[in-house]
Coordinates of C-alpha atoms in Angstrom, one line a residue:
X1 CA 94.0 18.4 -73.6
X2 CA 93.9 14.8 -75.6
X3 CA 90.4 13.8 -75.8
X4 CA 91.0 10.5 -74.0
X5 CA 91.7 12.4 -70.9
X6 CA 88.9 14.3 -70.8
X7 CA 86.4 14.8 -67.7
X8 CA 83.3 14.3 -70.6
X9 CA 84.3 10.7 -71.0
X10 CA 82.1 8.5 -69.0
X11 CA 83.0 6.8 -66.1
X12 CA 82.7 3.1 -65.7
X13 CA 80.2 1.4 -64.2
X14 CA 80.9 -0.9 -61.6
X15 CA 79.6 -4.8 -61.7
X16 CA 76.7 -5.4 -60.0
X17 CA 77.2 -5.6 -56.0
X18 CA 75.1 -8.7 -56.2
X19 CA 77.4 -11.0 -58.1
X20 CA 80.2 -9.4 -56.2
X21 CA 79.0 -9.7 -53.0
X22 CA 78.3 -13.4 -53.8
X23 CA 81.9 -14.0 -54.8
X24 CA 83.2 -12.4 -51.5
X25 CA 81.1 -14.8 -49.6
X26 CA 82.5 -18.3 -51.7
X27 CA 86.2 -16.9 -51.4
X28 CA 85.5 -16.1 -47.8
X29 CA 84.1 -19.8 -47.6
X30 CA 87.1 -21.1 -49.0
X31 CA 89.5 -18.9 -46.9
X32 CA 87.7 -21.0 -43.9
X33 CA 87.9 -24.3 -45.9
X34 CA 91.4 -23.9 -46.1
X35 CA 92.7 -22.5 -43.0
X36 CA 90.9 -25.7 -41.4
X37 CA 92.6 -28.1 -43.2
X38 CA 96.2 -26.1 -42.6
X39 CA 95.4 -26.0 -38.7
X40 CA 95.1 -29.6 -39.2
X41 CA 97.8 -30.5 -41.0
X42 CA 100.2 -28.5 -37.9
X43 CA 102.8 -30.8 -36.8
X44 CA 106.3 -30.5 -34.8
X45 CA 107.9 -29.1 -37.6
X46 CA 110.2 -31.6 -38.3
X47 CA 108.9 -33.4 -41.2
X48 CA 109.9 -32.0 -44.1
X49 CA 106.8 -33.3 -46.5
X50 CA 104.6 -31.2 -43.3
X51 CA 106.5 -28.5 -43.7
X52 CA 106.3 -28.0 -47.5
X53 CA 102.7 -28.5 -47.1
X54 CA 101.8 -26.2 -44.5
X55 CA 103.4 -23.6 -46.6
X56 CA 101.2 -24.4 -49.7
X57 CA 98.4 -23.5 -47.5
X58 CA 100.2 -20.6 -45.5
X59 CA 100.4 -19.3 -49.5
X60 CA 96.7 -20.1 -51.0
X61 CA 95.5 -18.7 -48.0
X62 CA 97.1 -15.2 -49.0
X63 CA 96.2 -15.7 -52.4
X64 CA 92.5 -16.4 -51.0
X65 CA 92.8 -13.2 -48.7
X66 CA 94.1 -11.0 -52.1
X67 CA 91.2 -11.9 -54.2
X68 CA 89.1 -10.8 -50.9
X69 CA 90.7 -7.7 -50.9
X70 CA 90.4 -6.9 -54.5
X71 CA 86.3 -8.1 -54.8
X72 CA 86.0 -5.9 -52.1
X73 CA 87.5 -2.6 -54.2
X74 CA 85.3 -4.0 -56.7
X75 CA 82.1 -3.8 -54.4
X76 CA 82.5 -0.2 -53.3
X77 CA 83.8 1.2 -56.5
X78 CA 86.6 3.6 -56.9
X79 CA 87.1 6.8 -54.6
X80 CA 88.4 10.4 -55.5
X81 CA 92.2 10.2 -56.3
X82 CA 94.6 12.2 -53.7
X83 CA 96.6 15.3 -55.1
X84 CA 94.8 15.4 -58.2
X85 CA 97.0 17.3 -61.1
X86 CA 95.3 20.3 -62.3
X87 CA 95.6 19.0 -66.1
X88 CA 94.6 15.7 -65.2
X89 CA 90.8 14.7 -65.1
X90 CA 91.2 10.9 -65.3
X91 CA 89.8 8.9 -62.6
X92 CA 92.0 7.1 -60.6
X93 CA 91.2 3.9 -58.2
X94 CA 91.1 4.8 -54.4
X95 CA 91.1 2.5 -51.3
X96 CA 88.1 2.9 -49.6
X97 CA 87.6 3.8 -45.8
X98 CA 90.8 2.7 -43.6
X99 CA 88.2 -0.2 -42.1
X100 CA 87.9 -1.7 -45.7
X101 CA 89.4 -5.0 -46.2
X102 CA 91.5 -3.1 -49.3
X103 CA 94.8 -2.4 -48.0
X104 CA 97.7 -3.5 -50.5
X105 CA 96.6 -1.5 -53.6
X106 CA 97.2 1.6 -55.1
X107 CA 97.4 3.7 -58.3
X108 CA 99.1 6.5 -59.8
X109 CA 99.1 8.6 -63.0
X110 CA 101.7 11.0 -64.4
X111 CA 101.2 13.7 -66.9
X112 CA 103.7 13.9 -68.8
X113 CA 102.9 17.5 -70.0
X114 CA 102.3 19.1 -67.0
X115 CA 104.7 16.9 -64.9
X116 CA 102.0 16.0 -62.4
X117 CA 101.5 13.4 -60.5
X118 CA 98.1 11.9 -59.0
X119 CA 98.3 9.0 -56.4
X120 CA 95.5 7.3 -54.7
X121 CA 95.9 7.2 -50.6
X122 CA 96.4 3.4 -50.4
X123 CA 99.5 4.3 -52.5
X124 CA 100.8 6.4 -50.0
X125 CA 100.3 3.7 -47.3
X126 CA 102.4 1.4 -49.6
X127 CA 105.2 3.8 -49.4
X128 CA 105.2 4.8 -46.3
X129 CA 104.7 8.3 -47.4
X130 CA 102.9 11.2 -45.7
X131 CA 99.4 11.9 -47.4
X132 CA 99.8 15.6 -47.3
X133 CA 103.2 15.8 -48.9
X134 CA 103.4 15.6 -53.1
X135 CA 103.1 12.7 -55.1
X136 CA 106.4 11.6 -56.2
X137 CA 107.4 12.4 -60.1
X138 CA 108.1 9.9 -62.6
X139 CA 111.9 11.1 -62.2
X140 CA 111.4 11.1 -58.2
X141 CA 110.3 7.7 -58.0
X142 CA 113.5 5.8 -58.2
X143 CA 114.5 7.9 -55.0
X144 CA 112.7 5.1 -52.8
X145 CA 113.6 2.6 -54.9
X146 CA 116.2 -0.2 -53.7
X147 CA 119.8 0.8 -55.6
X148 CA 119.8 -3.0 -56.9
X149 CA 116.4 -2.8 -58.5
X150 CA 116.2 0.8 -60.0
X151 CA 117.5 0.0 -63.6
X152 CA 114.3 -2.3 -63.6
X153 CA 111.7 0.3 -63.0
X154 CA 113.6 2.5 -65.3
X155 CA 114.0 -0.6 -68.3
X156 CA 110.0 -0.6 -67.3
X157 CA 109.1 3.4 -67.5
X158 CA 111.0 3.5 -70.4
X159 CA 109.2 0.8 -72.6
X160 CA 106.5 2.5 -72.0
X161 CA 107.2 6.1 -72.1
X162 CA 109.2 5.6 -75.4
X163 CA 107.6 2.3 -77.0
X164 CA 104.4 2.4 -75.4
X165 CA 104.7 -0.7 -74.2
X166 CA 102.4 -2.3 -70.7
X167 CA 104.2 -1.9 -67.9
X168 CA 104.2 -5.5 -65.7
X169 CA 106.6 -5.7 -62.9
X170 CA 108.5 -6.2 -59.8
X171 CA 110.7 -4.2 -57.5
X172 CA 111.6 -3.4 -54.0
X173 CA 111.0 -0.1 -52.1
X174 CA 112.7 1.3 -48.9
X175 CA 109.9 3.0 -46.7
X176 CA 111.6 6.0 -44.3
X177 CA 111.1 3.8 -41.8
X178 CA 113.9 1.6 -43.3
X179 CA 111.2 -1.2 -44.4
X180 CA 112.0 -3.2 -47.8
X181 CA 108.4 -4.0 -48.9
X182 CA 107.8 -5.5 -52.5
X183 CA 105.6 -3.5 -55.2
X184 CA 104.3 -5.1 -58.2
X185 CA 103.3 -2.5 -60.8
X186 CA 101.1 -2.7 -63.7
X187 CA 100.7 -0.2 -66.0
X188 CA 99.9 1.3 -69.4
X189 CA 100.7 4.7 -71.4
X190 CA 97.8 7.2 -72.4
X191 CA 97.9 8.2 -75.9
X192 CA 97.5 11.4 -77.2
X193 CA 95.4 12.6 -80.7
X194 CA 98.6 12.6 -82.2
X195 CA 100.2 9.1 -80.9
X196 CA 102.8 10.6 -78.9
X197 CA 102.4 9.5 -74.7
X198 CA 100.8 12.4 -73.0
X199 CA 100.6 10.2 -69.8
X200 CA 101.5 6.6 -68.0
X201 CA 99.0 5.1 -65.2
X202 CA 99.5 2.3 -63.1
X203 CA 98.2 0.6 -60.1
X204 CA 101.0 -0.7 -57.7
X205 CA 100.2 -3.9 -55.3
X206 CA 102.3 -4.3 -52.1
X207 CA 103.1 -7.9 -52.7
X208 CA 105.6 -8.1 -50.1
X209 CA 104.0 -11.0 -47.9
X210 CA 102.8 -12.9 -51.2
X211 CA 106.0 -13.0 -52.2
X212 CA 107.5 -14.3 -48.5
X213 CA 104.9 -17.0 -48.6
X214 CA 106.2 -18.2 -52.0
X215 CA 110.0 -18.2 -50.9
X216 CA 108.7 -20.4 -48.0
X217 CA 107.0 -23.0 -50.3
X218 CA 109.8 -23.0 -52.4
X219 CA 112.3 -23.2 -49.5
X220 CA 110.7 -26.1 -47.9
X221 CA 110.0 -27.8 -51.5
X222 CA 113.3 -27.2 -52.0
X223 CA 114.4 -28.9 -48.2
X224 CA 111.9 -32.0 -49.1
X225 CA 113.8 -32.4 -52.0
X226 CA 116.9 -32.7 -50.4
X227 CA 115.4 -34.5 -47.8
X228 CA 114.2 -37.1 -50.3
X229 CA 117.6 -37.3 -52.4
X230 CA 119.4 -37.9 -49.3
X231 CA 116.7 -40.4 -48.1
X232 CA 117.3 -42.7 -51.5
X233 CA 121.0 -42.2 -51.4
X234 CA 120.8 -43.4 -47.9
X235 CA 118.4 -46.5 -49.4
X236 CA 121.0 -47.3 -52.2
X237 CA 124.0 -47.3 -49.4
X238 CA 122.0 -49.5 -47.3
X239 CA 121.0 -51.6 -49.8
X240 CA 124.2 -52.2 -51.7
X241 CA 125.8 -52.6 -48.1
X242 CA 123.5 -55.3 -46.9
X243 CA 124.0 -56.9 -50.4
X244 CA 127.8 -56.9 -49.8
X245 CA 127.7 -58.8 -46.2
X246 CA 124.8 -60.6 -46.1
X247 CA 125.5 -64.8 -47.9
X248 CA 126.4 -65.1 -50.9
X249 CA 124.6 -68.3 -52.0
X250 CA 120.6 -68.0 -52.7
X251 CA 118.1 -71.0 -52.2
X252 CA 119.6 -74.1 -50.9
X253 CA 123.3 -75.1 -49.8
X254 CA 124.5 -78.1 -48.1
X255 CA 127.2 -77.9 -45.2
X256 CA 129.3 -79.3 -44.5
X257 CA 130.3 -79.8 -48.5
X258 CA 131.5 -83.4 -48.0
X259 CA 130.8 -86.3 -46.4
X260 CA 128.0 -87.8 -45.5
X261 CA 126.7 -86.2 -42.8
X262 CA 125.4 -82.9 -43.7
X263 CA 122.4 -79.7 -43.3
X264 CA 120.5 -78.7 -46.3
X265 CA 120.1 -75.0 -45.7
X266 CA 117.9 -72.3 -47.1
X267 CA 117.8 -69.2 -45.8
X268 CA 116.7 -65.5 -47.1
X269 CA 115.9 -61.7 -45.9
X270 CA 112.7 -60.3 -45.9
X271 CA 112.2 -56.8 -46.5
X272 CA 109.8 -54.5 -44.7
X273 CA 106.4 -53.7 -46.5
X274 CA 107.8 -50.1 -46.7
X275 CA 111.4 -50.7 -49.0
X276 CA 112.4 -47.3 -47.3
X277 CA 113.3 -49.3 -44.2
X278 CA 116.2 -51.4 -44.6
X279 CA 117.4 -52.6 -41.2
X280 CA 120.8 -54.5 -39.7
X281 CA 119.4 -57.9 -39.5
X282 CA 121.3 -61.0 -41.1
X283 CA 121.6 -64.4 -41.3
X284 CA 124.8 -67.0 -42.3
X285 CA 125.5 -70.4 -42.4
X286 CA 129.3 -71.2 -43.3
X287 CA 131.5 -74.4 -43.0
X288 CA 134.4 -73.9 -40.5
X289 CA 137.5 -74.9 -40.9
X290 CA 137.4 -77.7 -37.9
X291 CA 134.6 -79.4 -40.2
X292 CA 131.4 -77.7 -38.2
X293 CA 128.8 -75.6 -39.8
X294 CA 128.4 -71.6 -38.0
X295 CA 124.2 -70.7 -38.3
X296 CA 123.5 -67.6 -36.8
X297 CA 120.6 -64.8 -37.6
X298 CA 120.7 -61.5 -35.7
X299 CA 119.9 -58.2 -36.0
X300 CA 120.5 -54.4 -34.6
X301 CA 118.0 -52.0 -33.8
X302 CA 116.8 -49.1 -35.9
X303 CA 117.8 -48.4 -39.5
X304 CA 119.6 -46.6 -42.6
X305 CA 123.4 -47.1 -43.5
X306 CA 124.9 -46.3 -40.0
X307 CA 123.1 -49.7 -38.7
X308 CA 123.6 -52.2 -41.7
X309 CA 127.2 -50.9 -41.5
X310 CA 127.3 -51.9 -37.7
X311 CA 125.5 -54.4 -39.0
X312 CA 128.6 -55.8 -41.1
X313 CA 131.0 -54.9 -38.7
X314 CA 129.6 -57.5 -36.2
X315 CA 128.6 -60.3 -39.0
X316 CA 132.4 -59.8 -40.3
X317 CA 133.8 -59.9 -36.3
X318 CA 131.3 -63.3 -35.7
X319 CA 132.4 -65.3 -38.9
X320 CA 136.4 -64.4 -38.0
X321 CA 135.6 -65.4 -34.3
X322 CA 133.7 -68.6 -35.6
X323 CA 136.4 -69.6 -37.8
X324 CA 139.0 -69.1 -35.3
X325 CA 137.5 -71.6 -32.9
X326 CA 135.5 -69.5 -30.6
X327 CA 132.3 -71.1 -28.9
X328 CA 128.8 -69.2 -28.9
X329 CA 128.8 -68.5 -25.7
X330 CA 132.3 -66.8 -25.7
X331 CA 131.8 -65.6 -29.2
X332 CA 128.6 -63.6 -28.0
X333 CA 130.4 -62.3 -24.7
X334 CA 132.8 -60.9 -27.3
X335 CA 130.4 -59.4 -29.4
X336 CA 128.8 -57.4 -26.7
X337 CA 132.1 -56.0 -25.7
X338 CA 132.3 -55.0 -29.1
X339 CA 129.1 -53.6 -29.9
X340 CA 129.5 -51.4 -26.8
X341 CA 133.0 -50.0 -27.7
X342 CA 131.9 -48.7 -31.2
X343 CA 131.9 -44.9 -31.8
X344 CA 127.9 -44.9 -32.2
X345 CA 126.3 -47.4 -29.5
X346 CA 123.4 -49.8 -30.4
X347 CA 121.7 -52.4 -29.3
X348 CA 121.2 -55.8 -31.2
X349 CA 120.4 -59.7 -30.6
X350 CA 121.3 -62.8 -32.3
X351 CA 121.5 -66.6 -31.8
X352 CA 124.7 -68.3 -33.1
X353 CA 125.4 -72.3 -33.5
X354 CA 127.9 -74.4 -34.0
X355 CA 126.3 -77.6 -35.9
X356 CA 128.8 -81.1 -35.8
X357 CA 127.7 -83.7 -38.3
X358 CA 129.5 -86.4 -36.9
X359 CA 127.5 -86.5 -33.4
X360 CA 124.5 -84.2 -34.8
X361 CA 125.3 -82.0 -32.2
X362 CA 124.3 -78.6 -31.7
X363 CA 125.7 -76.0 -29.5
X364 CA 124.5 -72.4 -29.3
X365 CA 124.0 -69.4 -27.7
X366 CA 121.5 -66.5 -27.7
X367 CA 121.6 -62.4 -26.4
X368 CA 118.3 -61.5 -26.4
X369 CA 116.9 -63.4 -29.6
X370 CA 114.1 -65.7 -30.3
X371 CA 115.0 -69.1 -30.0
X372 CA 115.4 -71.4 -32.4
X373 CA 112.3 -73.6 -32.8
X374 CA 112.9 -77.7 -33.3
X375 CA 110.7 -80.0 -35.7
X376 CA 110.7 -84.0 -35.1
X377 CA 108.3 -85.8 -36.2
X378 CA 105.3 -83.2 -37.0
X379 CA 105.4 -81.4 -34.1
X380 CA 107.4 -78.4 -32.8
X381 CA 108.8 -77.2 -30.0
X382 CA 111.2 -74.1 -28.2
X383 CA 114.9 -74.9 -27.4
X384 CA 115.4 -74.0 -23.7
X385 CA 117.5 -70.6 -24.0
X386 CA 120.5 -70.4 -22.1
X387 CA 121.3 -67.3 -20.3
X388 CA 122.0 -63.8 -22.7
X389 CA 120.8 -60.1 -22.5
X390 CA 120.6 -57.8 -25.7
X391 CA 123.8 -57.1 -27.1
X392 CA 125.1 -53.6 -26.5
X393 CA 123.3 -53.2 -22.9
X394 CA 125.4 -53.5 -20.2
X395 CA 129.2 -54.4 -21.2
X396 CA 129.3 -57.0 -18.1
X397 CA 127.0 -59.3 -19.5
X398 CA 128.0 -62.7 -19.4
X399 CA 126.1 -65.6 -21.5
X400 CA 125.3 -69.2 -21.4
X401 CA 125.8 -71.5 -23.8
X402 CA 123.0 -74.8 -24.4
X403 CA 123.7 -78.0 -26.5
X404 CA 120.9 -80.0 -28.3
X405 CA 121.1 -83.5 -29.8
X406 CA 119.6 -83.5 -33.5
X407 CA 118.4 -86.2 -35.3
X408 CA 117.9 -87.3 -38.9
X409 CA 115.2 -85.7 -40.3
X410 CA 115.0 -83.1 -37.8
X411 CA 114.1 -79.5 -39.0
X412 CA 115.9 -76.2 -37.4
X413 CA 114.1 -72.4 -37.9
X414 CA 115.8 -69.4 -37.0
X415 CA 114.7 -65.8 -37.3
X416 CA 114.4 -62.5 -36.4
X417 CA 111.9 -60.5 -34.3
X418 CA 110.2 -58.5 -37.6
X419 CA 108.8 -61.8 -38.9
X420 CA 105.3 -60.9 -37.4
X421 CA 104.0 -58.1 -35.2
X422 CA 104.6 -59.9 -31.7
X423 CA 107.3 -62.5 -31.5
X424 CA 105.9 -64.6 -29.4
X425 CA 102.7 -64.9 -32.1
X426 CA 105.2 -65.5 -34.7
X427 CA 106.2 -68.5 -32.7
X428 CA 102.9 -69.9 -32.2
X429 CA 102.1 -69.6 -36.1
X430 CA 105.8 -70.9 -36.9
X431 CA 105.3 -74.0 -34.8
X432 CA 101.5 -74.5 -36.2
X433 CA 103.7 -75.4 -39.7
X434 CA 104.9 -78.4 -38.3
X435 CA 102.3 -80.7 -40.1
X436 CA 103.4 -79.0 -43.2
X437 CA 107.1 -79.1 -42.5
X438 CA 106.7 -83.0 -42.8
X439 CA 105.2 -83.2 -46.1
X440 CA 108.4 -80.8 -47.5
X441 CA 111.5 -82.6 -49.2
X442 CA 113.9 -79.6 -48.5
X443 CA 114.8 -76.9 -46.4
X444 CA 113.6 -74.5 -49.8
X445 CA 110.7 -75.9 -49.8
X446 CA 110.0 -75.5 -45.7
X447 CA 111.2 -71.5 -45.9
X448 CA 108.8 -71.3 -49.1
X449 CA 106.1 -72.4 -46.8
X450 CA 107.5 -69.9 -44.0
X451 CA 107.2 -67.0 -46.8
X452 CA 104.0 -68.0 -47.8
X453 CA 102.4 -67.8 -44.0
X454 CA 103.5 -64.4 -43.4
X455 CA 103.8 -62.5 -46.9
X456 CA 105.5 -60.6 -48.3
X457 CA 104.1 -57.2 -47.6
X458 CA 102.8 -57.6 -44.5
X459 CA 105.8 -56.8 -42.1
X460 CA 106.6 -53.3 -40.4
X461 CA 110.3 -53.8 -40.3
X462 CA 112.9 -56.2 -41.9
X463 CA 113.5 -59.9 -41.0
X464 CA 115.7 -62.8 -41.5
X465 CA 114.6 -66.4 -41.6
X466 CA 117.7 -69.6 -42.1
X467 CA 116.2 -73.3 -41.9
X468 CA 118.4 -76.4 -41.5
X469 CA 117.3 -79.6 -42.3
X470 CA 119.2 -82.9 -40.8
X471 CA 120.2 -85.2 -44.1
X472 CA 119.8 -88.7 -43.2

């Protein structure tokens, strides 16, 4: 018999229980850490960031509950091996009592000279195997072995049969109940005097719910990923889209481009604080061809590409209408109609104008929008709001139309509802600029006032802000 295997060799002596016992209780600590945090972090499932991290802890949490099981072998020290081979003296690691918290490990040796086998109990757990039937030979073994994943155990057995190489690896097994389970096996030859491998040992780790846990993570890592490259493509579609429609001229323009009569105009968009969110509102100002001047702001509820491209379907349908001749009231009946017949309903509001420099008249109409606010004389005021529900809620809707005589000097603000939390606080701090507005030379320098009130990463959602000054 090689003198390595020999029943004279002594045994080894377990760690202290102490330190062990210590350990247990700081993993079993942490297991309860842990598994608070993950019952807080439960959700609807829907969120794909919650998802990938409940998983993380769904996974720690078996890792936690493997190093609890193995301090725990550690603690009660190894037991007398099942079906020990008459040749074969080497102790072999047992699971303790069925009650221990041990119940994913097992070991085996195989004598190569004898062709026996020794298996601990656990190991027969692990396969599904009756304890008083025969260990399994090293040429029996790939009998419960999944077809796909024999030539791995026999690439492993081999290195270390022949090259006396560690055995570290994976495979599947079928149980005779028709279970796949997943064995990780680590292993080693035993040497005889002469060299040559008289023996291979291994311990063998059902790692079958490890390895689900992992292909969760990775799954739902995977599924946030997407999530997240679909969410920026989204953000680039939206972004370039909204670049596409909204004005083309930045900081100030004059309308109409001639004569003498005119409104200096600045106008500008003003993202959310989040850039994830970019909405459907706009605002325009564009000479028509009868010599008036179209100012309208607006906007559609919710947001991603599907809106700003609703979004740009109703600013392109309002500039064609405005150019053709149709009045605000008419033009926002006509929108309405619109905005309900489109494959993916939505609601929206807006305020459009028709501006004529000869008489300073303005005429204008409003579906569900703030109105705009009026500045003469360092004070400001609301413009009565003729009649108009939200665009998109009831296809019947009919709206009113309101006219207002402006004078030089006089300052116009439109804007949208995501200026400020509250639109009717946005008001009161848009009309407490009035004093301000006076000092200003231009409509830039009244909207860089506007910015300056409400930031520029305060906002929840998007907004839209156009000021019209009356040239003298």
């Amino acid at each position: 018999m090689p003198s390595h295997l020999s029943a004279d060799r002594p045994a080894a002596q377990p760690p202290g229980r102490g330190s062990v016992e210590a350990l247990i209780s700081q993993t079993r600590r942490l297991k309860g850490d842990v598994d608070a945090v993950r019952r807080d972090a439960q959700g609807d499932g829907s969120d794909p960031q919650g998802r990938w991290q409940r998983a993380l802890y769904d996974l720690a949490l078996h890792q936690l509950s493997d190093l609890d099981e193995h301090l725990a072998q550690l603690k009660d020290g190894p037991a007398p091996a099942a079906h020990e081979a008459p040749a074969l003296t080497r102790a072999v690691p047992d699971a303790p009592a069925e009650d221990s918290l041990l119940s994913r490990v097992g070991s085996a040796e195989w004598n190569l000279l004898t062709d026996g086998a020794s298996w601990s109990g656990e190991l027969y757990r692990i396969l599904g195997r009756d304890p008083a039937a025969p260990p399994l030979t090293l040429d029996e073994l790939p009998s419960v072995v999944l077809d796909e994943d024999r030539p791995r155990l026999t690439a492993m057995v081999t290195d270390c049969l022949v090259d006396a190489k560690p055995i570290d690896g994976e495979f599947r097994i079928v149980r005779p109940d028709g279970e796949v389970r997943t064995v990780h096996m680590m292993g080693e030859p035993v040497l005889d005097t002469d060299g040559s491998t008289a023996a291979m040992w291994a311990v063998l780790r059902d790692v079958s719910e490890l390895r689900r846990s992992q292909r969760t993570v990775s799954e739902t890592r995977d599924s946030l990923q997407r999530h997240r490259h679909r969410a920026q493509t989204e953000h680039r579609l939206a972004v370039e889209l909204q670049e596409a429609v909204l004005p083309p001229w930045r900081g100030s323009l004059r309308l109409p481009h001639q004569g003498p009569e005119a409104l200096d105009l600045a106008g500008r968009y003003l993202p959310a604080s989040t850039s994830a969110l970019i909405g459907g509102d706009w605002y325009d100002a564009l000479e028509l061809s009868d010599g008036e001047t179209l100012l309208t702001v607006g906007g559609l509820t919710g947001h991603g590409p599907a809106v700003t491209s609703n979004m740009a379907m109703l600013l392109g349908a309002l500039r064609g209408m405005a150019m053709a001749g149709t009045r605000p009231g008419q033009l926002m009946t006509l929108l309405n109609q619109l905005l309900d017949a489109t494959v993916q309903p939505a609601l929206g509001s807006a305020v459009c104008c028709r501006y004529r420099p000869q008489t300073r008249t303005l005429v204008w109409a409003q579906a569900g929008h703030p109105v705009p606010l009026l500045y003469r004389d360092g004070t400001g005021r609301r413009l009565s709001a003729p009649d108009g529900v939200l665009l998109g809620a009831t296809s019947s809707a009919a709206y009113g139309q309101a006219e207002e005589m402006l004078e030089a000097g006089d300052l116009l603000l439109l804007h949208t509802e995501g200026l400020a939390p509250g639109p009717a606080a946005a008001e009161d701090r848009l009309l407490d600029l009035a004093p301000r507005f006076t000092e200003a030379r231009t409509a830039q320098d009244c909207l860089r006032m506007v910015v300056e009130e409400f930031g520029d990463t305060e906002r929840e959602d998007d907004a839209c802000v156009l000021v019209a000054r009356v040239t003298s």
